Amino acid sequence: MNQPRPRAVGIDLGTTFSAVACLDDLGRPQTLNNGEGDKLTPSVVFFEESEIVVGKEAVKAISTAAAQVAECAKRDLGNRMYEKVLGGRQYPPEALEAWVLNKLRIDAEHQIGAFDKVVITVPAYFDEVRRKATQDAGYMAGFDVMDIINEPTAAAIAFGFQQGGEHAIAAADGMCRILVYDLGGGTFDVTVMEISRDQFVTLATDGDVRLGGRDWDQRLVDYVAEEFIRRCGVDPREDPNTEGRLWRECEDTKRTLSARSKANVACDYKGQAVRLEITRQMFEEMTRDLLDRTAFTTRQTLQAAGLQWSDIDRVLLVGGSTRMPAVCEMLQSITGKELDRSVSPDEAVAHGAAIHAGLLLERHHGQAPRVTIKNVNSHSLGVVARDSATQRQRNAILIPRNTSLPVAAKRIFKTHKASQKSILVQIVEGESASPDDCSQIGKCSVRELPPGLPADTPIEVGFRYAENGRLTVTVSCAGKELCHEIQRDNSLTQEQLASWRQYISGR
Ligand code: ADP
Ligand code: MG
């Protein structure tokens, strides 16, 4: 019997908002509405007494039960636990992300029927640990995560698709160089890519996992709170629910200021009320340094790609925060170019993920790949070594950042003493010479070295980044592969993952 082909589904799991898209019968990406009828679902989880609520309703709870609301869990991926205690316990951030994904899955299934194969997007700047955590979140939500894909790459694919592939995007030489500037709610990503009909090649990428619209909101919150203190003598931020309500007001004011030159924001606390008029100019002044940080990173990324502005054909805007007029003015002035607004800043990433899912399904069914995607690693990969002169630990970089993927590297370690039983390799990602300032991927331990090895026996450790930035490690001695494992500091074990999957998704 002919099995129907699974639907190609892509998920943009955003720090503040998430979206799901799937390919229609003609292969065009369509955003699916959630149960509330919206295209975007707030990535917010509310731990009500008897129920876990995700999305818009959870956002409302920020004004009344802020202590039980988890938001921006994506910023904490890679940590063992989400920063806040919720309903008396702490959760791993990937479990909170799994609840968000689970809601997206259930709502999508109402429209397209049951499915489990998906592609999930990650910021290009995510390190390996956060990439794994995202895949784990997908698993816990009941999915079979076929792949993760970088958000700017997904946006570029959606852009290429929309331009009609072969005809319009390419310059005379068949190649188009684009800069993707993605400013969302919680993260900032900038990526330089070379795209053609069938190739999406990342040249350089950089970003900040802790910079986004939320920081713009916070400036407004702080401004209003300071003004409240000046007039009324109390700080409305001391009560989490008032602070939550104030944040929702300020986020709304910020959106209004993208369309109008002034807006009002009100704050009441302990029987006193303050109403302030904020002009766009005031708002832009209080957030100038945040915008400057993105400008700095943008210039640096162009430089890392070895290019100049005249080499860039298009500047693509992605992420809700690019609706702020100041963002466009800044980009126009540093690039000297018209900006491309042809893709929807909210949907492009999910659309690109759905297209990638479609291509993967085709490949599973034996069709030749139509598109190749080439990424770079966003962080240098290193191992912790001891400096023989100073005896200090240092990060010995094996694969520098912005290297084209997939890539492999190896390093020879030597046993210290005769009949050594095990070796331990500590793996880090980051640019700093000090391992403490890097992201800890974990330790690779080889416990069963062949017996009776003399001292100074070479043990070869190989590292390989796949196209999607995930790492695998191999260890061999005298050409024979040895058993090993990466012991990850901040990841859940396979048993924990399975039990979370059962608990969250019932699958
Ligand atoms: P993420 O992918 O990080 O979750 P999104 O790309 O969905 O983020 O963007 C969400 C951010 O965009 C939020 O901080 C939101 O306040 C902001 N945003 C959305 N619309 C506007 C607007 N009209 N003006 C300013 N900011 C906006
Ligand atoms: Mg986003």
XYZ file of C-alpha atoms and ligand atoms in Angstrom:
535
model
C 0.000 0.000 0.000
C 1.185 3.477 -0.769
C 1.737 5.430 2.441
C 0.792 9.094 2.069
C 3.860 11.252 2.275
C 4.253 13.048 5.605
C 3.565 16.781 5.552
C 6.582 19.037 5.486
C 6.387 21.110 8.657
C 8.785 23.793 9.861
C 8.779 25.468 13.255
C 10.300 28.814 14.164
C 10.784 28.397 17.914
C 11.343 32.013 18.845
C 12.444 33.514 22.144
C 9.226 35.515 22.377
C 7.022 34.268 19.522
C 6.867 30.992 17.616
C 5.311 30.078 14.296
C 4.517 26.900 12.359
C 4.415 26.564 8.602
C 3.722 23.652 6.310
C 3.931 23.149 2.570
C 0.627 23.046 0.710
C -0.130 20.681 -2.146
C 1.700 22.939 -4.578
C 4.763 23.028 -2.338
C 4.233 26.592 -1.153
C 4.823 27.404 2.506
C 1.773 28.515 4.500
C 1.729 29.681 8.086
C -0.709 27.697 10.224
C -2.899 29.567 12.680
C -2.861 28.419 16.290
C -5.918 27.457 18.335
C -6.583 31.122 19.079
C -6.565 31.939 15.368
C -3.191 33.740 15.400
C -0.157 33.200 13.214
C 2.227 33.838 16.084
C 2.148 32.054 19.429
C 3.859 33.714 22.384
C 6.580 31.350 23.672
C 5.264 31.742 27.205
C 4.256 28.984 29.648
C 1.933 29.505 32.615
C 1.853 26.955 35.420
C -1.715 27.196 36.577
C -2.679 25.072 39.574
C -4.015 22.132 37.623
C -2.953 22.921 34.082
C -0.114 24.149 31.926
C -1.170 26.953 29.625
C 0.897 28.136 26.656
C 0.619 31.219 24.448
C -1.610 34.259 24.628
C -3.407 33.189 27.829
C -0.058 32.627 29.501
C 0.989 36.171 28.575
C -2.118 37.536 30.278
C -1.108 35.754 33.468
C 2.052 37.888 33.646
C -0.098 40.682 35.125
C -1.730 38.551 37.790
C 0.454 35.532 38.523
C 3.900 36.567 37.281
C 5.646 34.129 39.616
C 4.136 31.152 37.774
C 4.989 32.311 34.270
C 8.030 31.213 32.280
C 9.126 33.359 29.350
C 12.262 33.618 27.239
C 13.261 30.057 28.198
C 15.197 30.007 24.911
C 17.671 32.431 26.441
C 18.421 29.842 29.132
C 18.945 26.860 26.820
C 22.332 25.386 27.579
C 21.861 25.950 31.311
C 20.831 23.078 33.499
C 17.770 24.834 34.883
C 15.517 27.744 33.936
C 16.312 30.710 36.163
C 12.956 30.826 37.942
C 11.207 28.423 40.342
C 7.731 27.638 38.975
C 5.026 26.120 41.142
C 7.646 25.016 43.656
C 10.091 23.422 41.255
C 12.725 24.279 38.718
C 12.498 22.992 35.167
C 15.187 22.446 32.559
C 14.746 25.177 29.915
C 14.343 22.566 27.192
C 11.290 21.157 28.981
C 9.685 24.630 28.941
C 10.472 24.890 25.237
C 8.926 21.442 24.805
C 5.639 22.668 26.271
C 5.610 25.490 23.749
C 6.328 23.048 20.911
C 3.686 20.667 22.212
C 1.012 23.347 21.977
C 2.148 24.202 18.445
C 1.946 20.525 17.533
C -1.537 19.998 18.959
C -2.906 23.140 17.299
C -1.308 22.257 13.966
C -2.637 18.692 14.133
C -6.174 20.048 14.328
C -5.617 21.445 10.852
C -3.333 19.057 9.035
C -3.776 15.811 10.969
C -1.216 13.925 13.017
C 2.435 14.349 12.107
C 5.743 14.034 13.856
C 8.507 14.963 11.410
C 9.646 18.561 11.704
C 12.488 20.962 11.120
C 13.113 23.434 13.956
C 15.080 26.645 13.549
C 17.882 27.939 15.775
C 19.775 31.231 15.799
C 22.910 30.911 13.666
C 24.814 32.087 16.686
C 23.628 29.185 18.890
C 26.444 27.062 20.231
C 26.456 23.285 20.080
C 24.935 22.782 23.514
C 21.975 25.012 22.686
C 21.516 23.225 19.364
C 21.292 19.894 21.120
C 18.910 21.351 23.712
C 16.620 22.497 20.891
C 16.596 19.031 19.327
C 15.889 17.565 22.763
C 12.987 19.979 23.261
C 11.534 18.785 19.958
C 11.886 15.182 21.040
C 10.192 15.886 24.377
C 7.304 17.518 22.532
C 6.673 14.251 20.694
C 8.416 15.159 17.451
C 10.898 13.387 15.263
C 13.244 16.319 14.608
C 14.602 15.654 11.110
C 16.982 18.593 11.346
C 17.657 21.966 12.865
C 18.404 24.866 10.540
C 19.806 28.316 11.180
C 17.170 31.029 11.243
C 18.896 33.375 8.747
C 19.432 30.460 6.357
C 15.743 29.611 6.627
C 14.831 33.248 5.962
C 17.134 33.286 2.925
C 15.538 30.099 1.585
C 12.080 31.620 1.977
C 13.331 34.744 0.238
C 14.822 32.730 -2.622
C 11.628 30.722 -2.957
C 9.495 33.829 -3.031
C 11.672 35.449 -5.669
C 10.874 32.525 -7.908
C 14.096 30.626 -7.444
C 16.060 30.498 -10.626
C 14.814 33.644 -12.299
C 14.914 36.624 -10.069
C 17.293 36.286 -7.150
C 20.513 35.794 -8.982
C 22.640 38.611 -10.269
C 24.265 38.305 -13.681
C 26.784 35.737 -12.448
C 24.013 33.635 -10.958
C 24.912 34.611 -7.425
C 23.396 37.048 -5.017
C 25.042 38.153 -1.782
C 22.691 39.011 1.008
C 22.985 40.202 4.549
C 20.269 38.913 6.872
C 19.651 41.187 9.853
C 17.379 39.417 12.350
C 16.329 41.356 15.422
C 13.674 39.445 17.321
C 12.409 39.618 20.876
C 15.320 38.021 22.626
C 18.123 37.437 20.173
C 20.016 39.267 17.497
C 21.601 37.487 14.545
C 23.421 38.829 11.533
C 24.550 36.618 8.691
C 26.176 37.159 5.322
C 25.174 34.608 2.693
C 25.775 33.862 -0.936
C 22.690 32.450 -2.549
C 21.809 31.150 -5.958
C 19.036 28.982 -7.344
C 20.237 25.857 -5.614
C 22.886 26.930 -3.130
C 22.671 28.714 0.169
C 26.139 29.359 1.473
C 26.794 31.148 4.755
C 29.966 33.217 4.650
C 29.974 34.615 8.176
C 27.659 34.893 11.123
C 27.624 36.686 14.431
C 25.121 37.830 16.970
C 24.048 38.212 20.523
C 21.820 35.662 22.256
C 20.896 38.268 24.838
C 19.831 41.242 22.756
C 16.372 41.803 21.366
C 13.071 43.651 21.568
C 12.802 42.716 25.245
C 15.749 44.969 25.974
C 14.014 47.849 24.219
C 10.906 47.136 26.339
C 12.998 47.111 29.501
C 14.341 50.604 28.797
C 10.768 51.899 28.656
C 9.802 49.976 31.801
C 12.756 51.468 33.658
C 12.021 54.957 32.378
C 8.397 54.799 33.545
C 9.380 53.217 36.871
C 11.982 55.928 37.584
C 9.424 58.592 36.775
C 6.940 56.840 39.091
C 9.480 56.783 41.896
C 10.214 60.490 41.374
C 6.558 61.429 41.562
C 5.138 58.905 44.015
C 8.122 57.642 45.983
C 7.597 53.914 45.333
C 9.018 51.561 42.738
C 6.284 49.708 40.787
C 8.862 47.095 39.781
C 9.004 45.786 43.362
C 5.766 43.865 42.795
C 6.176 41.212 40.072
C 2.574 41.454 38.889
C 2.716 45.238 38.587
C 5.999 44.925 36.794
C 4.427 42.355 34.465
C 1.506 44.658 33.722
C 3.859 47.565 33.155
C 5.926 45.492 30.767
C 2.854 44.579 28.718
C 1.903 48.274 28.570
C 5.391 49.266 27.494
C 5.634 46.592 24.819
C 2.381 47.897 23.411
C 3.641 51.485 23.555
C 6.783 50.422 21.706
C 4.690 48.934 18.896
C 2.610 52.108 18.683
C 5.808 54.143 18.415
C 6.745 52.167 15.289
C 3.675 53.610 13.588
C 3.173 56.960 15.335
C 5.439 59.661 16.656
C 4.088 59.568 20.203
C 2.173 57.311 22.569
C 0.958 57.199 26.152
C 1.838 54.750 28.838
C 0.093 54.436 32.196
C 1.224 52.845 35.421
C -0.722 52.489 38.638
C 0.520 51.021 41.866
C -0.522 51.284 45.512
C -3.388 53.600 44.717
C -1.264 56.059 42.766
C -1.231 56.511 39.012
C 1.119 58.079 36.526
C 0.462 58.668 32.850
C 3.319 59.638 30.574
C 3.626 60.710 26.992
C 6.551 59.119 25.210
C 7.726 60.435 21.872
C 9.478 58.287 19.316
C 12.496 60.507 19.653
C 12.668 59.962 23.432
C 12.354 56.224 22.924
C 15.070 56.202 20.283
C 17.407 58.143 22.524
C 16.941 55.817 25.482
C 17.701 52.773 23.315
C 20.409 54.207 21.045
C 23.219 52.119 22.581
C 21.275 48.885 21.938
C 20.894 49.773 18.284
C 24.569 50.725 18.110
C 25.492 47.265 19.376
C 23.668 45.712 16.430
C 25.368 48.149 14.023
C 28.767 47.221 15.410
C 28.113 43.497 15.032
C 26.750 44.003 11.523
C 29.923 45.784 10.389
C 32.090 43.144 12.028
C 30.262 40.315 10.294
C 30.694 41.930 6.911
C 34.382 42.223 7.664
C 34.579 38.591 8.801
C 33.097 37.616 5.433
C 35.879 39.579 3.755
C 33.386 41.821 1.979
C 32.444 45.461 1.611
C 29.021 47.005 1.377
C 29.364 47.321 -2.381
C 29.578 43.499 -2.539
C 26.164 43.063 -0.902
C 23.178 42.897 -3.234
C 20.377 42.798 -0.689
C 19.788 43.481 2.975
C 17.027 41.252 4.293
C 15.094 42.273 7.398
C 13.800 39.530 9.673
C 12.289 39.587 13.172
C 9.509 41.680 14.684
C 11.853 44.322 16.038
C 12.941 45.357 12.535
C 9.595 47.161 12.393
C 11.127 49.887 14.528
C 11.865 52.774 12.166
C 15.220 53.435 13.865
C 16.459 50.004 12.755
C 15.841 50.771 9.090
C 17.342 54.238 9.341
C 20.486 52.850 10.923
C 20.820 50.046 8.383
C 20.179 52.335 5.472
C 22.817 54.718 6.679
C 25.530 52.123 7.297
C 24.814 50.058 4.187
C 23.838 52.852 1.811
C 21.225 50.477 0.371
C 17.520 50.131 0.040
C 16.327 47.432 2.416
C 14.452 44.375 1.283
C 11.074 43.945 2.908
C 9.770 41.339 0.501
C 9.514 38.532 3.054
C 7.257 38.740 6.093
C 9.591 39.379 9.054
C 7.417 37.164 11.269
C 6.911 34.254 8.903
C 10.020 33.960 6.722
C 11.901 31.763 9.203
C 9.067 29.237 9.620
C 8.495 29.217 5.848
C 12.151 28.461 5.167
C 12.063 25.659 7.741
C 9.029 24.111 6.013
C 10.796 24.287 2.638
C 13.853 22.600 4.178
C 11.573 19.928 5.678
C 10.090 19.353 2.226
C 13.541 18.920 0.698
C 14.545 16.451 3.430
C 11.402 14.387 2.886
C 12.147 14.300 -0.837
C 15.616 13.040 -0.038
C 14.206 10.359 2.304
C 12.146 9.236 -0.649
C 15.222 8.857 -2.792
C 15.018 12.056 -4.805
C 18.265 13.834 -5.609
C 18.833 16.922 -3.479
C 17.675 20.072 -5.237
C 19.359 22.505 -2.933
C 22.597 22.507 -0.999
C 22.998 24.433 2.208
C 26.399 25.293 3.543
C 26.856 26.675 7.017
C 29.760 27.859 9.078
C 30.349 27.171 12.758
C 29.508 30.189 14.857
C 31.960 29.444 17.696
C 35.461 28.048 17.730
C 35.812 24.480 18.933
C 38.588 23.726 21.354
C 39.877 21.298 23.915
C 41.226 22.203 27.313
C 44.995 21.814 27.378
C 47.612 22.558 29.966
C 50.136 25.181 28.989
C 53.513 23.578 29.627
C 55.164 26.898 30.487
C 52.596 28.328 32.894
C 50.821 25.088 33.909
C 47.566 26.998 33.387
C 44.605 25.549 31.571
C 43.949 27.058 28.199
C 41.560 26.642 25.308
C 43.427 24.992 22.448
C 41.336 25.867 19.402
C 40.961 23.062 16.859
C 38.327 24.485 14.523
C 38.163 28.279 14.315
C 34.801 29.981 14.001
C 33.307 30.725 10.587
C 34.802 27.528 9.152
C 32.691 25.972 6.430
C 30.714 22.894 7.572
C 30.873 19.945 7.655
C 34.381 19.950 9.017
C 36.535 17.494 10.895
C 39.649 17.962 12.985
C 41.739 15.647 15.064
C 44.213 15.876 17.831
C 46.639 13.380 19.277
C 46.707 12.981 23.030
C 49.312 10.873 24.758
C 48.926 8.619 27.731
C 50.867 9.914 30.729
C 51.839 6.622 32.275
C 52.149 2.942 31.445
C 48.919 0.872 31.554
C 46.778 3.982 31.772
C 43.122 2.929 31.837
C 41.317 6.033 30.696
C 41.687 9.454 29.187
C 39.493 12.474 29.539
C 39.146 15.242 26.969
C 37.313 18.409 27.927
C 35.564 20.068 24.964
C 34.662 23.756 24.846
C 33.310 26.283 22.374
C 34.351 29.897 22.405
C 36.960 32.428 21.462
C 38.548 33.054 24.852
C 41.933 31.602 25.759
C 40.545 30.775 29.167
C 38.313 27.672 29.188
C 36.233 29.185 32.001
C 34.956 31.874 29.661
C 33.861 29.344 27.038
C 30.724 27.275 26.671
C 31.318 23.827 28.172
C 30.180 21.118 25.823
C 31.298 18.362 28.151
C 33.924 15.756 28.605
C 34.735 12.910 26.335
C 35.883 9.993 28.386
C 37.466 6.828 27.103
C 37.354 4.345 29.903
C 38.573 1.189 28.323
C 41.956 1.819 26.822
C 43.553 -1.438 25.677
C 45.474 -3.008 28.570
C 49.224 -2.631 28.943
C 49.764 0.460 26.791
C 53.171 2.036 27.310
C 53.379 5.654 28.456
C 53.156 8.220 25.635
C 50.897 6.015 23.485
C 49.147 8.294 20.999
C 45.366 8.396 21.257
C 43.663 10.132 18.362
C 40.561 12.166 19.098
C 38.531 13.304 16.098
C 35.869 16.017 16.128
C 33.279 16.494 13.433
C 30.705 19.195 13.012
C 27.782 18.164 10.827
C 26.171 20.690 8.468
C 23.741 21.678 11.199
C 26.430 22.482 13.757
C 26.056 19.315 15.826
C 29.235 17.697 17.047
C 30.326 14.070 17.122
C 33.553 12.790 18.574
C 35.539 9.688 17.708
C 38.475 8.238 19.597
C 40.960 5.759 18.246
C 44.183 4.099 19.303
C 46.479 2.459 16.727
C 43.759 2.758 14.089
C 41.173 0.977 16.225
C 38.087 2.900 17.236
C 37.471 2.968 20.969
C 34.231 3.215 22.816
C 33.551 6.629 24.250
C 30.826 9.028 25.218
C 30.410 12.766 25.496
C 29.391 13.419 29.078
C 27.497 16.616 28.797
C 27.439 18.942 31.758
C 24.027 20.469 31.162
C 22.074 17.991 29.099
C 19.379 15.533 30.083
C 20.087 11.824 29.812
C 18.239 9.647 27.309
C 16.061 8.203 30.114
C 15.189 11.669 31.396
C 14.325 12.781 27.878
C 12.039 9.802 27.337
C 10.228 10.387 30.592
C 9.760 14.112 29.858
C 8.462 13.189 26.396
C 5.877 10.906 27.943
C 4.943 13.522 30.555
C 4.693 16.497 28.187
C 3.383 14.977 24.963
C 1.992 11.626 26.048
C 3.952 9.984 23.222
P 11.695 36.090 18.372
O 11.914 35.319 17.126
O 12.949 36.475 19.074
O 10.713 35.484 19.303
P 10.097 37.927 16.774
O 10.837 37.984 15.496
O 8.811 37.219 16.804
O 11.052 37.467 17.942
O 9.898 39.430 17.248
C 9.270 39.702 18.451
C 9.703 41.059 18.902
O 9.300 42.010 17.931
C 9.069 41.448 20.221
O 10.030 42.037 21.070
C 8.028 42.465 19.795
O 7.823 43.435 20.809
C 8.705 43.086 18.588
N 7.756 43.737 17.690
C 6.726 43.158 17.029
N 6.054 44.085 16.317
C 6.682 45.268 16.540
C 6.459 46.616 16.107
N 5.438 46.933 15.310
N 7.324 47.574 16.545
C 8.335 47.272 17.370
N 8.588 46.032 17.821
C 7.762 45.050 17.415
Mg 12.908 34.884 15.460
